[in-house]
Every structure is written in C-alpha cells, then in structure tokens.
Amino acid sequence: MNYTLITANRNYSSWSLRPWLLMKALGIPFAERFEPFAKPDNYPDFRAFSPSGQVPVLLYGERTVWDSLAIALYLADRHQGIWPEDPSARAFAQCIVAEMHGGFGHLRNDCTMNVGVRVRPKPMSEGLQRNVTRVREIFEFGLERFGGPWLAGAEFSAADAFYAPVAFRVRTYELDVGKGQAWVNHVLAHPAMRDWEDQALAETWREETHEAELAATGTITADYRR
C-alpha cells in the first residue's frame, strides 16, 4: 500500500493527529507530506490537494480521501485493527468516534489544541463543562466495560486515535476526567504519541490565529516549545 498522508502543524492540528496516530500505532506504512498552517486562511492553498480545503488527506494512487473519519473508514476496509473484533466493543468504538467527529464544539473552541503549553484556563462555560463531563463518562465507561487499557479493550483502535487530541487537551488545561485519567496517561505514553509531541515541541514557527485562540483560553503557565 503506497499511502501518502497530508498533515499540518503538530502543535495545532488535532485532525491530522487522528489518522497519523492510527496508522503509526497499527503499523500501516505511509509517507507523510507536511503542509503547514502558514497563514490565517489556508483554504485557497489547501484546495490544491484537498476538496474541502482542509487536512488531513490520504492519497492512494489517483484516489484522494479527505476528512479524518473518512480516512479511518477507508483504512478499515483494507486493514485489521481499525475497529475492535468484539461486536460490543466495536459498536461502542464506532459510536464514540462518530460522537467525537460531530460534536464537542465547546471543548474544541474553549480548549484549543496546543501540545507544547500548559494553561490555567478561564472558568468553564456551561457548554464546556458538559463536554468534559461527557468525555469523562466515555473514558470511564469504556475502561470499566471493556477492561482497558484502551478505550474499547485490550487493543488500540480508532477510538483511541480519535480521542488522542483530547488527551493532550486534558494535560494542557488540567481537565478532570476522573478515572479516565488512566487512559490519558496510557495514550500519552504511547511511542507514536511521544514522537508526535517531540516533533510538536521542535516546531519553531507560530501561526497568529492559533496563538490568539490559545491566549483567549486562559493564562499560559508554561511553554515547552523551542
């Protein structure tokens, strides 16, 4: 399989992290093409390779697959391990992946992803509190019902890849996910996640729109980026 995965900045691009981590963790070979967020509006430039004007994008021959969920579904037709084998765990994983893909807007907006910093956040809005409570429910239910250490059982799956950006957010903003912190610690220790983090810390440029969004979330207490 000669896949090329188009991604963007490690610090900011939670959407890129999902398929990148999924393929790395499952040992699916791919070449990476990096297209950084070089300006406040990258849509016109990204339209050259992405119908949606967004990343990530998976290229396979003359085929273009855009959107992180579409990439996961495409890969699931061709590779084992994207979804759990157990029917109940599989259904749970598919539900929570769809829920993450289509929801959690307050978490995305109020706790913007930035791998390399730590933030003392502003008081939570009601919407953000609901999102964090729901994340905690998902984590705790998955671990208890399927035995861990991953969200849907003993093996890494798309469920873990899609919630991996949340793990970075939990750490950045010190969000309380209760017993779900065990999964957060586990996924942050995964070699592929540590690789992503190392590359994020090594990024030397800053994109002003993402940095402004970060500044609006609260007070930056530490910045480990180079």
PDB file of C-alpha atoms in Angstrom:
ATOM      1  CA  MET A   1       0.000   0.000   0.000  1.00  0.00           C
ATOM      2  CA  ASN A   2       1.587   3.273  -1.103  1.00  0.00           C
ATOM      3  CA  TYR A   3      -0.243   5.748   1.100  1.00  0.00           C
ATOM      4  CA  THR A   4       0.633   9.412   1.480  1.00  0.00           C
ATOM      5  CA  LEU A   5      -0.880  11.241   4.427  1.00  0.00           C
ATOM      6  CA  ILE A   6      -1.020  15.040   4.246  1.00  0.00           C
ATOM      7  CA  THR A   7      -0.844  16.665   7.679  1.00  0.00           C
ATOM      8  CA  ALA A   8      -0.277  20.076   9.248  1.00  0.00           C
ATOM      9  CA  ASN A   9       1.370  21.571  12.337  1.00  0.00           C
ATOM     10  CA  ARG A  10       1.915  19.146  15.206  1.00  0.00           C
ATOM     11  CA  ASN A  11       1.087  21.715  17.869  1.00  0.00           C
ATOM     12  CA  TYR A  12      -2.270  22.708  16.444  1.00  0.00           C
ATOM     13  CA  SER A  13      -3.698  20.065  14.109  1.00  0.00           C
ATOM     14  CA  SER A  14      -5.768  17.677  16.171  1.00  0.00           C
ATOM     15  CA  TRP A  15      -7.452  16.478  12.980  1.00  0.00           C
ATOM     16  CA  SER A  16      -4.087  15.472  11.493  1.00  0.00           C
ATOM     17  CA  LEU A  17      -3.122  13.598  14.636  1.00  0.00           C
ATOM     18  CA  ARG A  18      -6.024  11.165  14.373  1.00  0.00           C
ATOM     19  CA  PRO A  19      -5.131   9.263  11.170  1.00  0.00           C
ATOM     20  CA  TRP A  20      -1.393   9.771  11.702  1.00  0.00           C
ATOM     21  CA  LEU A  21      -1.561   8.080  15.112  1.00  0.00           C
ATOM     22  CA  LEU A  22      -3.947   5.407  13.872  1.00  0.00           C
ATOM     23  CA  MET A  23      -1.620   4.371  11.069  1.00  0.00           C
ATOM     24  CA  LYS A  24       1.519   4.599  13.208  1.00  0.00           C
ATOM     25  CA  ALA A  25       0.049   2.609  16.097  1.00  0.00           C
ATOM     26  CA  LEU A  26      -1.253  -0.138  13.804  1.00  0.00           C
ATOM     27  CA  GLY A  27       1.909  -0.316  11.713  1.00  0.00           C
ATOM     28  CA  ILE A  28       0.268   0.783   8.461  1.00  0.00           C
ATOM     29  CA  PRO A  29       3.110   2.182   6.309  1.00  0.00           C
ATOM     30  CA  PHE A  30       2.729   5.628   4.790  1.00  0.00           C
ATOM     31  CA  ALA A  31       4.726   8.574   3.565  1.00  0.00           C
ATOM     32  CA  GLU A  32       3.942  11.910   5.150  1.00  0.00           C
ATOM     33  CA  ARG A  33       3.551  15.203   3.348  1.00  0.00           C
ATOM     34  CA  PHE A  34       3.586  18.223   5.608  1.00  0.00           C
ATOM     35  CA  GLU A  35       1.524  21.297   4.674  1.00  0.00           C
ATOM     36  CA  PRO A  36       1.845  23.844   7.486  1.00  0.00           C
ATOM     37  CA  PHE A  37      -0.693  26.432   8.548  1.00  0.00           C
ATOM     38  CA  ALA A  38       1.336  29.250   7.026  1.00  0.00           C
ATOM     39  CA  LYS A  39      -1.295  31.991   7.146  1.00  0.00           C
ATOM     40  CA  PRO A  40      -4.589  32.777   8.912  1.00  0.00           C
ATOM     41  CA  ASP A  41      -6.596  31.381   5.974  1.00  0.00           C
ATOM     42  CA  ASN A  42      -5.054  28.348   4.277  1.00  0.00           C
ATOM     43  CA  TYR A  43      -8.182  27.329   2.392  1.00  0.00           C
ATOM     44  CA  PRO A  44      -7.135  28.562  -1.075  1.00  0.00           C
ATOM     45  CA  ASP A  45      -3.743  26.843  -0.850  1.00  0.00           C
ATOM     46  CA  PHE A  46      -5.093  23.610   0.637  1.00  0.00           C
ATOM     47  CA  ARG A  47      -7.739  23.395  -2.083  1.00  0.00           C
ATOM     48  CA  ALA A  48      -4.919  22.416  -4.439  1.00  0.00           C
ATOM     49  CA  PHE A  49      -4.828  18.965  -2.821  1.00  0.00           C
ATOM     50  CA  SER A  50      -7.960  18.767  -0.647  1.00  0.00           C
ATOM     51  CA  PRO A  51     -11.545  19.157  -1.929  1.00  0.00           C
ATOM     52  CA  SER A  52     -12.566  20.511   1.492  1.00  0.00           C
ATOM     53  CA  GLY A  53      -9.586  22.838   1.743  1.00  0.00           C
ATOM     54  CA  GLN A  54      -8.606  21.120   4.981  1.00  0.00           C
ATOM     55  CA  VAL A  55      -6.230  18.477   6.318  1.00  0.00           C
ATOM     56  CA  PRO A  56      -5.775  15.585   6.822  1.00  0.00           C
ATOM     57  CA  VAL A  57      -5.882  13.997   3.390  1.00  0.00           C
ATOM     58  CA  LEU A  58      -4.930  10.446   2.427  1.00  0.00           C
ATOM     59  CA  LEU A  59      -3.611   9.859  -1.083  1.00  0.00           C
ATOM     60  CA  TYR A  60      -3.547   6.405  -2.616  1.00  0.00           C
ATOM     61  CA  GLY A  61      -2.611   6.326  -6.278  1.00  0.00           C
ATOM     62  CA  GLU A  62      -5.059   8.621  -8.032  1.00  0.00           C
ATOM     63  CA  ARG A  63      -7.524   8.371  -5.140  1.00  0.00           C
ATOM     64  CA  THR A  64      -7.971  11.194  -2.616  1.00  0.00           C
ATOM     65  CA  VAL A  65      -9.631  10.548   0.729  1.00  0.00           C
ATOM     66  CA  TRP A  66     -10.267  13.619   2.844  1.00  0.00           C
ATOM     67  CA  ASP A  67     -11.590  14.015   6.405  1.00  0.00           C
ATOM     68  CA  SER A  68     -10.243  12.059   9.368  1.00  0.00           C
ATOM     69  CA  LEU A  69     -13.330   9.867   9.752  1.00  0.00           C
ATOM     70  CA  ALA A  70     -13.427   9.043   6.057  1.00  0.00           C
ATOM     71  CA  ILE A  71      -9.763   8.063   6.226  1.00  0.00           C
ATOM     72  CA  ALA A  72     -10.445   5.731   9.170  1.00  0.00           C
ATOM     73  CA  LEU A  73     -13.356   4.123   7.331  1.00  0.00           C
ATOM     74  CA  TYR A  74     -11.294   3.751   4.156  1.00  0.00           C
ATOM     75  CA  LEU A  75      -8.466   2.102   6.060  1.00  0.00           C
ATOM     76  CA  ALA A  76     -10.896  -0.186   7.902  1.00  0.00           C
ATOM     77  CA  ASP A  77     -11.891  -1.724   4.581  1.00  0.00           C
ATOM     78  CA  ARG A  78      -8.264  -2.647   3.935  1.00  0.00           C
ATOM     79  CA  HIS A  79      -6.597  -3.292   7.300  1.00  0.00           C
ATOM     80  CA  GLN A  80      -7.299  -5.181  10.506  1.00  0.00           C
ATOM     81  CA  GLY A  81      -7.390  -3.427  13.848  1.00  0.00           C
ATOM     82  CA  ILE A  82      -9.120  -0.164  12.997  1.00  0.00           C
ATOM     83  CA  TRP A  83     -12.163  -1.397  14.930  1.00  0.00           C
ATOM     84  CA  PRO A  84     -12.239  -3.951  17.771  1.00  0.00           C
ATOM     85  CA  GLU A  85     -13.153  -7.538  16.912  1.00  0.00           C
ATOM     86  CA  ASP A  86     -15.657  -7.912  19.770  1.00  0.00           C
ATOM     87  CA  PRO A  87     -19.082  -6.789  18.478  1.00  0.00           C
ATOM     88  CA  SER A  88     -19.995  -4.801  21.591  1.00  0.00           C
ATOM     89  CA  ALA A  89     -16.611  -3.087  21.739  1.00  0.00           C
ATOM     90  CA  ARG A  90     -16.789  -2.423  18.009  1.00  0.00           C
ATOM     91  CA  ALA A  91     -20.200  -0.770  18.305  1.00  0.00           C
ATOM     92  CA  PHE A  92     -19.010   1.337  21.248  1.00  0.00           C
ATOM     93  CA  ALA A  93     -15.866   2.414  19.388  1.00  0.00           C
ATOM     94  CA  GLN A  94     -17.825   3.386  16.300  1.00  0.00           C
ATOM     95  CA  CYS A  95     -20.354   5.357  18.344  1.00  0.00           C
ATOM     96  CA  ILE A  96     -17.791   7.353  20.293  1.00  0.00           C
ATOM     97  CA  VAL A  97     -15.723   8.045  17.174  1.00  0.00           C
ATOM     98  CA  ALA A  98     -18.826   9.423  15.436  1.00  0.00           C
ATOM     99  CA  GLU A  99     -19.689  11.421  18.565  1.00  0.00           C
ATOM    100  CA  MET A 100     -16.234  12.974  18.715  1.00  0.00           C
ATOM    101  CA  HIS A 101     -16.165  13.680  14.996  1.00  0.00           C
ATOM    102  CA  GLY A 102     -19.502  15.508  15.039  1.00  0.00           C
ATOM    103  CA  GLY A 103     -19.587  17.056  18.492  1.00  0.00           C
ATOM    104  CA  PHE A 104     -17.672  18.529  21.429  1.00  0.00           C
ATOM    105  CA  GLY A 105     -17.637  22.010  19.915  1.00  0.00           C
ATOM    106  CA  HIS A 106     -17.128  23.748  23.246  1.00  0.00           C
ATOM    107  CA  LEU A 107     -14.121  21.561  24.037  1.00  0.00           C
ATOM    108  CA  ARG A 108     -12.596  22.339  20.648  1.00  0.00           C
ATOM    109  CA  ASN A 109     -13.223  26.074  20.874  1.00  0.00           C
ATOM    110  CA  ASP A 110     -12.609  26.725  24.567  1.00  0.00           C
ATOM    111  CA  CYS A 111      -9.614  24.379  24.875  1.00  0.00           C
ATOM    112  CA  THR A 112      -7.839  24.793  21.566  1.00  0.00           C
ATOM    113  CA  MET A 113      -5.173  22.181  20.937  1.00  0.00           C
ATOM    114  CA  ASN A 114      -1.608  23.190  21.637  1.00  0.00           C
ATOM    115  CA  VAL A 115       0.696  20.329  22.553  1.00  0.00           C
ATOM    116  CA  GLY A 116       3.586  22.365  23.884  1.00  0.00           C
ATOM    117  CA  VAL A 117       1.989  24.590  26.514  1.00  0.00           C
ATOM    118  CA  ARG A 118       0.256  24.416  29.870  1.00  0.00           C
ATOM    119  CA  VAL A 119      -2.637  26.742  30.640  1.00  0.00           C
ATOM    120  CA  ARG A 120      -4.556  27.876  33.688  1.00  0.00           C
ATOM    121  CA  PRO A 121      -7.936  28.092  31.993  1.00  0.00           C
ATOM    122  CA  LYS A 122     -10.679  30.618  32.471  1.00  0.00           C
ATOM    123  CA  PRO A 123     -13.761  29.420  34.374  1.00  0.00           C
ATOM    124  CA  MET A 124     -15.598  26.830  32.321  1.00  0.00           C
ATOM    125  CA  SER A 125     -18.690  27.735  30.379  1.00  0.00           C
ATOM    126  CA  GLU A 126     -21.720  25.515  30.874  1.00  0.00           C
ATOM    127  CA  GLY A 127     -21.164  24.032  27.432  1.00  0.00           C
ATOM    128  CA  LEU A 128     -17.538  23.178  28.126  1.00  0.00           C
ATOM    129  CA  GLN A 129     -18.454  21.589  31.443  1.00  0.00           C
ATOM    130  CA  ARG A 130     -20.996  19.387  29.672  1.00  0.00           C
ATOM    131  CA  ASN A 131     -18.369  18.350  27.113  1.00  0.00           C
ATOM    132  CA  VAL A 132     -15.783  17.491  29.776  1.00  0.00           C
ATOM    133  CA  THR A 133     -18.356  15.555  31.790  1.00  0.00           C
ATOM    134  CA  ARG A 134     -19.300  13.580  28.698  1.00  0.00           C
ATOM    135  CA  VAL A 135     -15.647  12.815  27.902  1.00  0.00           C
ATOM    136  CA  ARG A 136     -15.200  11.561  31.447  1.00  0.00           C
ATOM    137  CA  GLU A 137     -18.265   9.304  31.054  1.00  0.00           C
ATOM    138  CA  ILE A 138     -16.901   7.856  27.814  1.00  0.00           C
ATOM    139  CA  PHE A 139     -13.471   7.184  29.242  1.00  0.00           C
ATOM    140  CA  GLU A 140     -14.716   5.634  32.471  1.00  0.00           C
ATOM    141  CA  PHE A 141     -17.396   3.525  30.780  1.00  0.00           C
ATOM    142  CA  GLY A 142     -15.015   2.203  28.128  1.00  0.00           C
ATOM    143  CA  LEU A 143     -12.343   1.260  30.632  1.00  0.00           C
ATOM    144  CA  GLU A 144     -14.785  -0.440  33.007  1.00  0.00           C
ATOM    145  CA  ARG A 145     -16.902  -2.185  30.380  1.00  0.00           C
ATOM    146  CA  PHE A 146     -14.092  -3.486  28.165  1.00  0.00           C
ATOM    147  CA  GLY A 147     -11.278  -3.825  30.685  1.00  0.00           C
ATOM    148  CA  GLY A 148      -8.739  -1.381  29.236  1.00  0.00           C
ATOM    149  CA  PRO A 149      -6.084  -0.270  28.901  1.00  0.00           C
ATOM    150  CA  TRP A 150      -7.546   1.193  25.684  1.00  0.00           C
ATOM    151  CA  LEU A 151     -10.992   2.713  25.399  1.00  0.00           C
ATOM    152  CA  ALA A 152     -12.549  -0.327  23.735  1.00  0.00           C
ATOM    153  CA  GLY A 153     -10.472  -3.107  25.246  1.00  0.00           C
ATOM    154  CA  ALA A 154      -7.013  -4.606  25.147  1.00  0.00           C
ATOM    155  CA  GLU A 155      -6.032  -3.344  21.695  1.00  0.00           C
ATOM    156  CA  PHE A 156      -5.535   0.145  20.295  1.00  0.00           C
ATOM    157  CA  SER A 157      -8.295   1.144  17.856  1.00  0.00           C
ATOM    158  CA  ALA A 158      -9.743   4.137  16.046  1.00  0.00           C
ATOM    159  CA  ALA A 159     -11.483   5.091  19.290  1.00  0.00           C
ATOM    160  CA  ASP A 160      -8.120   5.841  20.877  1.00  0.00           C
ATOM    161  CA  ALA A 161      -6.852   7.704  17.829  1.00  0.00           C
ATOM    162  CA  PHE A 162      -9.893   9.966  17.710  1.00  0.00           C
ATOM    163  CA  TYR A 163      -9.695  10.842  21.400  1.00  0.00           C
ATOM    164  CA  ALA A 164      -5.907  11.253  21.440  1.00  0.00           C
ATOM    165  CA  PRO A 165      -6.160  15.039  20.849  1.00  0.00           C
ATOM    166  CA  VAL A 166      -8.369  15.172  23.952  1.00  0.00           C
ATOM    167  CA  ALA A 167      -5.569  13.574  25.948  1.00  0.00           C
ATOM    168  CA  PHE A 168      -3.316  16.489  25.026  1.00  0.00           C
ATOM    169  CA  ARG A 169      -6.085  18.905  25.981  1.00  0.00           C
ATOM    170  CA  VAL A 170      -6.603  17.178  29.325  1.00  0.00           C
ATOM    171  CA  ARG A 171      -2.927  17.701  30.091  1.00  0.00           C
ATOM    172  CA  THR A 172      -2.713  21.247  28.726  1.00  0.00           C
ATOM    173  CA  TYR A 173      -5.739  22.553  30.655  1.00  0.00           C
ATOM    174  CA  GLU A 174      -5.724  20.118  33.605  1.00  0.00           C
ATOM    175  CA  LEU A 175      -9.220  18.874  32.831  1.00  0.00           C
ATOM    176  CA  ASP A 176     -10.750  16.444  35.321  1.00  0.00           C
ATOM    177  CA  VAL A 177     -11.700  13.180  33.625  1.00  0.00           C
ATOM    178  CA  GLY A 178     -11.837  11.116  36.790  1.00  0.00           C
ATOM    179  CA  LYS A 179     -10.763   7.506  36.403  1.00  0.00           C
ATOM    180  CA  GLY A 180     -10.392   8.219  32.693  1.00  0.00           C
ATOM    181  CA  GLN A 181      -7.030   9.761  33.556  1.00  0.00           C
ATOM    182  CA  ALA A 182      -5.634   6.213  33.419  1.00  0.00           C
ATOM    183  CA  TRP A 183      -6.348   6.119  29.688  1.00  0.00           C
ATOM    184  CA  VAL A 184      -4.961   9.646  29.221  1.00  0.00           C
ATOM    185  CA  ASN A 185      -1.688   8.613  30.840  1.00  0.00           C
ATOM    186  CA  HIS A 186      -1.579   5.416  28.811  1.00  0.00           C
ATOM    187  CA  VAL A 187      -2.095   7.050  25.430  1.00  0.00           C
ATOM    188  CA  LEU A 188       0.307   9.912  26.174  1.00  0.00           C
ATOM    189  CA  ALA A 189       2.982   7.296  26.866  1.00  0.00           C
ATOM    190  CA  HIS A 190       2.484   5.529  23.541  1.00  0.00           C
ATOM    191  CA  PRO A 191       5.671   5.777  21.442  1.00  0.00           C
ATOM    192  CA  ALA A 192       3.805   7.310  18.494  1.00  0.00           C
ATOM    193  CA  MET A 193       2.227   9.972  20.717  1.00  0.00           C
ATOM    194  CA  ARG A 194       5.621  10.774  22.189  1.00  0.00           C
ATOM    195  CA  ASP A 195       7.019  11.051  18.660  1.00  0.00           C
ATOM    196  CA  TRP A 196       4.230  13.473  17.706  1.00  0.00           C
ATOM    197  CA  GLU A 197       4.878  15.505  20.863  1.00  0.00           C
ATOM    198  CA  ASP A 198       8.639  15.644  20.250  1.00  0.00           C
ATOM    199  CA  GLN A 199       8.030  16.963  16.744  1.00  0.00           C
ATOM    200  CA  ALA A 200       5.494  19.475  18.068  1.00  0.00           C
ATOM    201  CA  LEU A 201       7.991  20.849  20.577  1.00  0.00           C
ATOM    202  CA  ALA A 202      10.577  21.167  17.812  1.00  0.00           C
ATOM    203  CA  GLU A 203       8.359  23.346  15.619  1.00  0.00           C
ATOM    204  CA  THR A 204       9.831  26.833  15.550  1.00  0.00           C
ATOM    205  CA  TRP A 205       7.114  28.837  13.793  1.00  0.00           C
ATOM    206  CA  ARG A 206       3.902  30.218  15.263  1.00  0.00           C
ATOM    207  CA  GLU A 207       0.648  30.826  13.443  1.00  0.00           C
ATOM    208  CA  GLU A 208      -1.008  34.003  14.707  1.00  0.00           C
ATOM    209  CA  THR A 209      -4.632  32.851  14.578  1.00  0.00           C
ATOM    210  CA  HIS A 210      -3.955  29.690  16.571  1.00  0.00           C
ATOM    211  CA  GLU A 211      -1.821  31.621  19.043  1.00  0.00           C
ATOM    212  CA  ALA A 212      -4.609  34.175  19.535  1.00  0.00           C
ATOM    213  CA  GLU A 213      -7.072  31.373  20.190  1.00  0.00           C
ATOM    214  CA  LEU A 214      -4.680  29.943  22.766  1.00  0.00           C
ATOM    215  CA  ALA A 215      -4.251  33.283  24.523  1.00  0.00           C
ATOM    216  CA  ALA A 216      -8.030  33.597  24.843  1.00  0.00           C
ATOM    217  CA  THR A 217      -8.341  30.295  26.739  1.00  0.00           C
ATOM    218  CA  GLY A 218      -6.618  31.475  29.918  1.00  0.00           C
ATOM    219  CA  THR A 219      -3.154  32.154  31.303  1.00  0.00           C
ATOM    220  CA  ILE A 220      -0.184  30.299  29.835  1.00  0.00           C
ATOM    221  CA  THR A 221       1.815  28.912  32.745  1.00  0.00           C
ATOM    222  CA  ALA A 222       4.486  27.017  30.774  1.00  0.00           C
ATOM    223  CA  ASP A 223       5.649  26.863  27.165  1.00  0.00           C
ATOM    224  CA  TYR A 224       7.918  23.942  26.260  1.00  0.00           C
ATOM    225  CA  ARG A 225       8.129  24.721  22.562  1.00  0.00           C
ATOM    226  CA  ARG A 226      11.504  25.615  21.128  1.00  0.00           C
TER     227      ARG A 226
END
